[in-house]
mmCIF file of C-alpha atoms in Angstrom:
data_model
loop_
_atom_site.group_PDB
_atom_site.id
_atom_site.type_symbol
_atom_site.label_atom_id
_atom_site.label_comp_id
_atom_site.label_asym_id
_atom_site.label_seq_id
_atom_site.Cartn_x
_atom_site.Cartn_y
_atom_site.Cartn_z
ATOM 1 C CA MET A 75 15.757 -14.223 -0.281
ATOM 2 C CA THR A 76 13.326 -13.495 2.515
ATOM 3 C CA LYS A 77 13.070 -10.143 4.249
ATOM 4 C CA VAL A 78 12.761 -10.639 8.011
ATOM 5 C CA SER A 79 11.602 -8.084 10.520
ATOM 6 C CA SER A 80 11.339 -8.946 14.168
ATOM 7 C CA TYR A 81 9.754 -7.727 17.343
ATOM 8 C CA LYS A 82 11.038 -8.757 20.742
ATOM 9 C CA ILE A 83 8.872 -8.530 23.825
ATOM 10 C CA ALA A 84 11.263 -7.714 26.644
ATOM 11 C CA GLN A 85 11.478 -9.252 30.082
ATOM 12 C CA GLY A 86 9.464 -7.555 32.744
ATOM 13 C CA VAL A 87 6.218 -7.590 30.791
ATOM 14 C CA ASN A 88 3.494 -9.108 32.933
ATOM 15 C CA GLY A 89 1.622 -12.182 31.724
ATOM 16 C CA ALA A 90 -1.588 -10.421 30.647
ATOM 17 C CA ALA A 91 0.276 -7.666 28.825
ATOM 18 C CA LEU A 92 2.501 -10.270 27.166
ATOM 19 C CA GLU A 93 -0.476 -12.240 25.888
ATOM 20 C CA THR A 94 -2.057 -9.052 24.549
ATOM 21 C CA ALA A 95 1.157 -8.002 22.806
ATOM 22 C CA VAL A 96 1.765 -11.461 21.318
ATOM 23 C CA ALA A 97 -1.838 -11.704 20.077
ATOM 24 C CA ALA A 98 -1.592 -8.241 18.459
ATOM 25 C CA LEU A 99 1.644 -9.125 16.663
ATOM 26 C CA ILE A 100 0.303 -12.467 15.441
ATOM 27 C CA ALA A 101 -2.708 -10.596 14.019
ATOM 28 C CA LEU A 102 -0.226 -8.413 12.064
ATOM 29 C CA GLY A 103 1.397 -11.466 10.485
ATOM 30 C CA TYR A 104 4.264 -12.064 12.892
ATOM 31 C CA GLU A 105 5.119 -15.648 13.777
ATOM 32 C CA PRO A 106 7.068 -17.181 16.619
ATOM 33 C CA GLU A 107 10.772 -17.615 15.953
ATOM 34 C CA GLU A 108 11.688 -21.264 16.261
ATOM 35 C CA GLY A 109 13.115 -22.199 19.645
ATOM 36 C CA VAL A 110 12.379 -18.828 21.229
ATOM 37 C CA PHE A 111 8.614 -18.531 21.418
ATOM 38 C CA ALA A 112 6.229 -20.289 23.758
ATOM 39 C CA THR A 113 2.463 -20.063 23.562
ATOM 40 C CA PRO A 114 0.722 -17.216 25.345
ATOM 41 C CA GLY A 115 0.019 -18.156 28.939
ATOM 42 C CA SER A 116 3.308 -20.016 29.261
ATOM 43 C CA GLY A 117 4.795 -17.427 31.601
ATOM 44 C CA LEU A 118 7.801 -16.723 29.359
ATOM 45 C CA LEU A 119 8.492 -13.021 29.274
ATOM 46 C CA ASN A 120 11.246 -12.914 26.679
ATOM 47 C CA GLN A 121 9.765 -13.816 23.314
ATOM 48 C CA LYS A 122 10.700 -12.925 19.771
ATOM 49 C CA LEU A 123 8.293 -12.891 16.834
ATOM 50 C CA VAL A 124 9.361 -12.502 13.218
ATOM 51 C CA LYS A 125 7.626 -11.473 10.034
ATOM 52 C CA ARG A 126 8.904 -12.892 6.774
ATOM 53 C CA GLU A 127 8.088 -11.175 3.520
ATOM 54 C CA GLU A 128 9.097 -12.633 0.192
ATOM 55 C CA ALA A 129 11.036 -10.299 -2.030
ATOM 56 C CA GLY A 130 8.899 -9.131 -4.924
ATOM 57 C CA THR A 131 9.087 -8.054 -8.543
ATOM 58 C CA ASP A 132 6.681 -5.134 -8.236
ATOM 59 C CA ILE A 133 6.844 -1.474 -9.149
ATOM 60 C CA VAL A 134 5.829 0.451 -6.057
ATOM 61 C CA ALA A 135 5.966 3.913 -7.650
ATOM 62 C CA PHE A 136 6.716 5.522 -11.027
ATOM 63 C CA ASN A 137 7.536 9.231 -11.100
ATOM 64 C CA ARG A 138 5.308 11.735 -12.862
ATOM 65 C CA LEU A 139 6.589 12.811 -16.290
ATOM 66 C CA ALA A 140 6.523 16.324 -17.731
ATOM 67 C CA GLY A 141 3.202 16.903 -19.463
ATOM 68 C CA GLN A 142 1.550 13.954 -17.741
ATOM 69 C CA VAL A 143 -2.233 14.038 -17.369
ATOM 70 C CA GLY A 144 -3.826 12.040 -14.563
ATOM 71 C CA ALA A 145 -2.263 9.369 -12.411
ATOM 72 C CA THR A 146 0.194 6.694 -13.426
ATOM 73 C CA VAL A 147 -1.618 3.346 -13.496
ATOM 74 C CA ILE A 148 0.506 0.511 -12.116
ATOM 75 C CA ASP A 149 -1.115 -2.916 -12.477
ATOM 76 C CA ASP A 150 0.820 -5.459 -10.397
ATOM 77 C CA GLU A 151 -1.142 -8.412 -11.763
ATOM 78 C CA ALA A 152 -0.881 -7.513 -15.462
ATOM 79 C CA LYS A 153 2.653 -6.167 -14.875
ATOM 80 C CA THR A 154 1.952 -2.937 -16.738
ATOM 81 C CA VAL A 155 2.559 0.770 -16.203
ATOM 82 C CA GLU A 156 0.428 3.177 -18.211
ATOM 83 C CA LEU A 157 0.364 6.946 -18.308
ATOM 84 C CA ASP A 158 -0.965 9.691 -20.531
ATOM 85 C CA VAL A 159 0.653 12.963 -21.557
ATOM 86 C CA THR A 160 -0.964 16.068 -23.039
ATOM 87 C CA ASN A 161 -1.611 16.461 -26.748
ATOM 88 C CA GLY A 162 1.442 17.995 -28.393
ATOM 89 C CA THR A 163 3.939 16.371 -26.030
ATOM 90 C CA VAL A 164 6.905 15.171 -28.034
ATOM 91 C CA LEU A 165 8.152 11.861 -26.716
ATOM 92 C CA GLY A 166 11.855 11.398 -26.947
ATOM 93 C CA SER A 167 14.393 10.319 -24.450
ATOM 94 C CA GLU A 168 12.314 10.373 -21.260
ATOM 95 C CA ALA A 169 14.042 10.338 -17.881
ATOM 96 C CA PHE A 170 12.067 8.540 -15.185
ATOM 97 C CA GLN A 171 12.436 6.890 -11.817
ATOM 98 C CA MET A 172 10.793 3.725 -10.537
ATOM 99 C CA THR A 173 10.612 2.487 -6.976
ATOM 100 C CA LEU A 174 10.729 -1.307 -6.919
ATOM 101 C CA SER A 175 10.092 -4.008 -4.330
ATOM 102 C CA PRO A 176 12.896 -4.084 -1.728
ATOM 103 C CA GLY A 177 16.040 -5.641 -3.209
ATOM 104 C CA ALA A 178 14.633 -5.796 -6.771
ATOM 105 C CA ALA A 179 16.407 -4.521 -9.887
ATOM 106 C CA SER A 180 15.271 -3.557 -13.393
ATOM 107 C CA ASN A 181 17.011 -3.857 -16.752
ATOM 108 C CA LEU A 182 15.241 -0.722 -18.044
ATOM 109 C CA ALA A 183 17.764 2.101 -18.254
ATOM 110 C CA THR A 184 16.880 5.770 -17.949
ATOM 111 C CA PRO A 185 16.503 7.878 -20.000
ATOM 112 C CA GLN A 186 14.507 5.739 -22.414
ATOM 113 C CA ALA A 187 13.114 6.493 -25.875
ATOM 114 C CA PHE A 188 9.327 6.002 -25.902
ATOM 115 C CA VAL A 189 6.947 5.917 -28.884
ATOM 116 C CA ASP A 190 3.316 7.035 -28.494
ATOM 117 C CA GLY A 191 1.162 4.061 -27.442
ATOM 118 C CA VAL A 192 3.912 1.467 -27.926
ATOM 119 C CA ALA A 193 4.670 -0.703 -24.890
ATOM 120 C CA LYS A 194 8.310 -0.760 -23.781
ATOM 121 C CA ALA A 195 9.165 -4.208 -22.385
ATOM 122 C CA PHE A 196 11.604 -4.821 -19.539
ATOM 123 C CA ASN A 197 12.249 -7.200 -16.651
ATOM 124 C CA ILE A 198 12.322 -6.811 -12.893
ATOM 125 C CA THR A 199 14.396 -9.331 -10.958
ATOM 126 C CA SER A 200 13.636 -9.908 -7.276
ATOM 127 C CA GLU A 201 16.260 -10.249 -4.601
ATOM 128 C CA SER A 202 15.688 -14.027 -4.711
ATOM 129 C CA GLY A 203 16.184 -14.194 -8.504
ATOM 130 C CA ASP A 204 12.542 -14.367 -9.639
ATOM 131 C CA VAL A 205 12.014 -12.479 -12.920
ATOM 132 C CA ALA A 206 8.826 -10.722 -14.037
ATOM 133 C CA ALA A 207 8.226 -9.203 -17.483
ATOM 134 C CA TRP A 208 6.724 -5.686 -17.324
ATOM 135 C CA THR A 209 5.733 -3.042 -19.887
ATOM 136 C CA VAL A 210 5.504 0.747 -19.757
ATOM 137 C CA THR A 211 3.207 2.534 -22.196
ATOM 138 C CA ILE A 212 3.009 6.298 -22.652
ATOM 139 C CA THR A 213 0.067 7.608 -24.667
ATOM 140 C CA VAL A 214 -0.137 11.113 -26.132
ATOM 141 C CA LEU A 215 -3.737 12.311 -25.871
#
């Protein structure tokens, strides 16, 4: 499924201001909505531009765990999450939260039992049904 955001330039905008606004929105990735938009300079003052973003299978954020040292490393291309915890941390049933791409879901339940340095595999499914295999690895320093 495609996420759509739109921006409508209302009537009453003068031609020069309209062209400036349309050009700025196009530069931000907005496109004319079919049947509504006319090219700048056309004199139409009621135009709608839309921005379509494909739903993803990414992890946007992963919460910090107790005893964690440094930042969580999320690699969208390799589909990995890696984090380190202090020496002496006993890994057990770790509760965590992930923020995913809009509309995405994960099959990784929380809390989850982790083993030092062993990758935990799971899937993220996008709103459109695309599936990506990810891993989370926690290393005790």
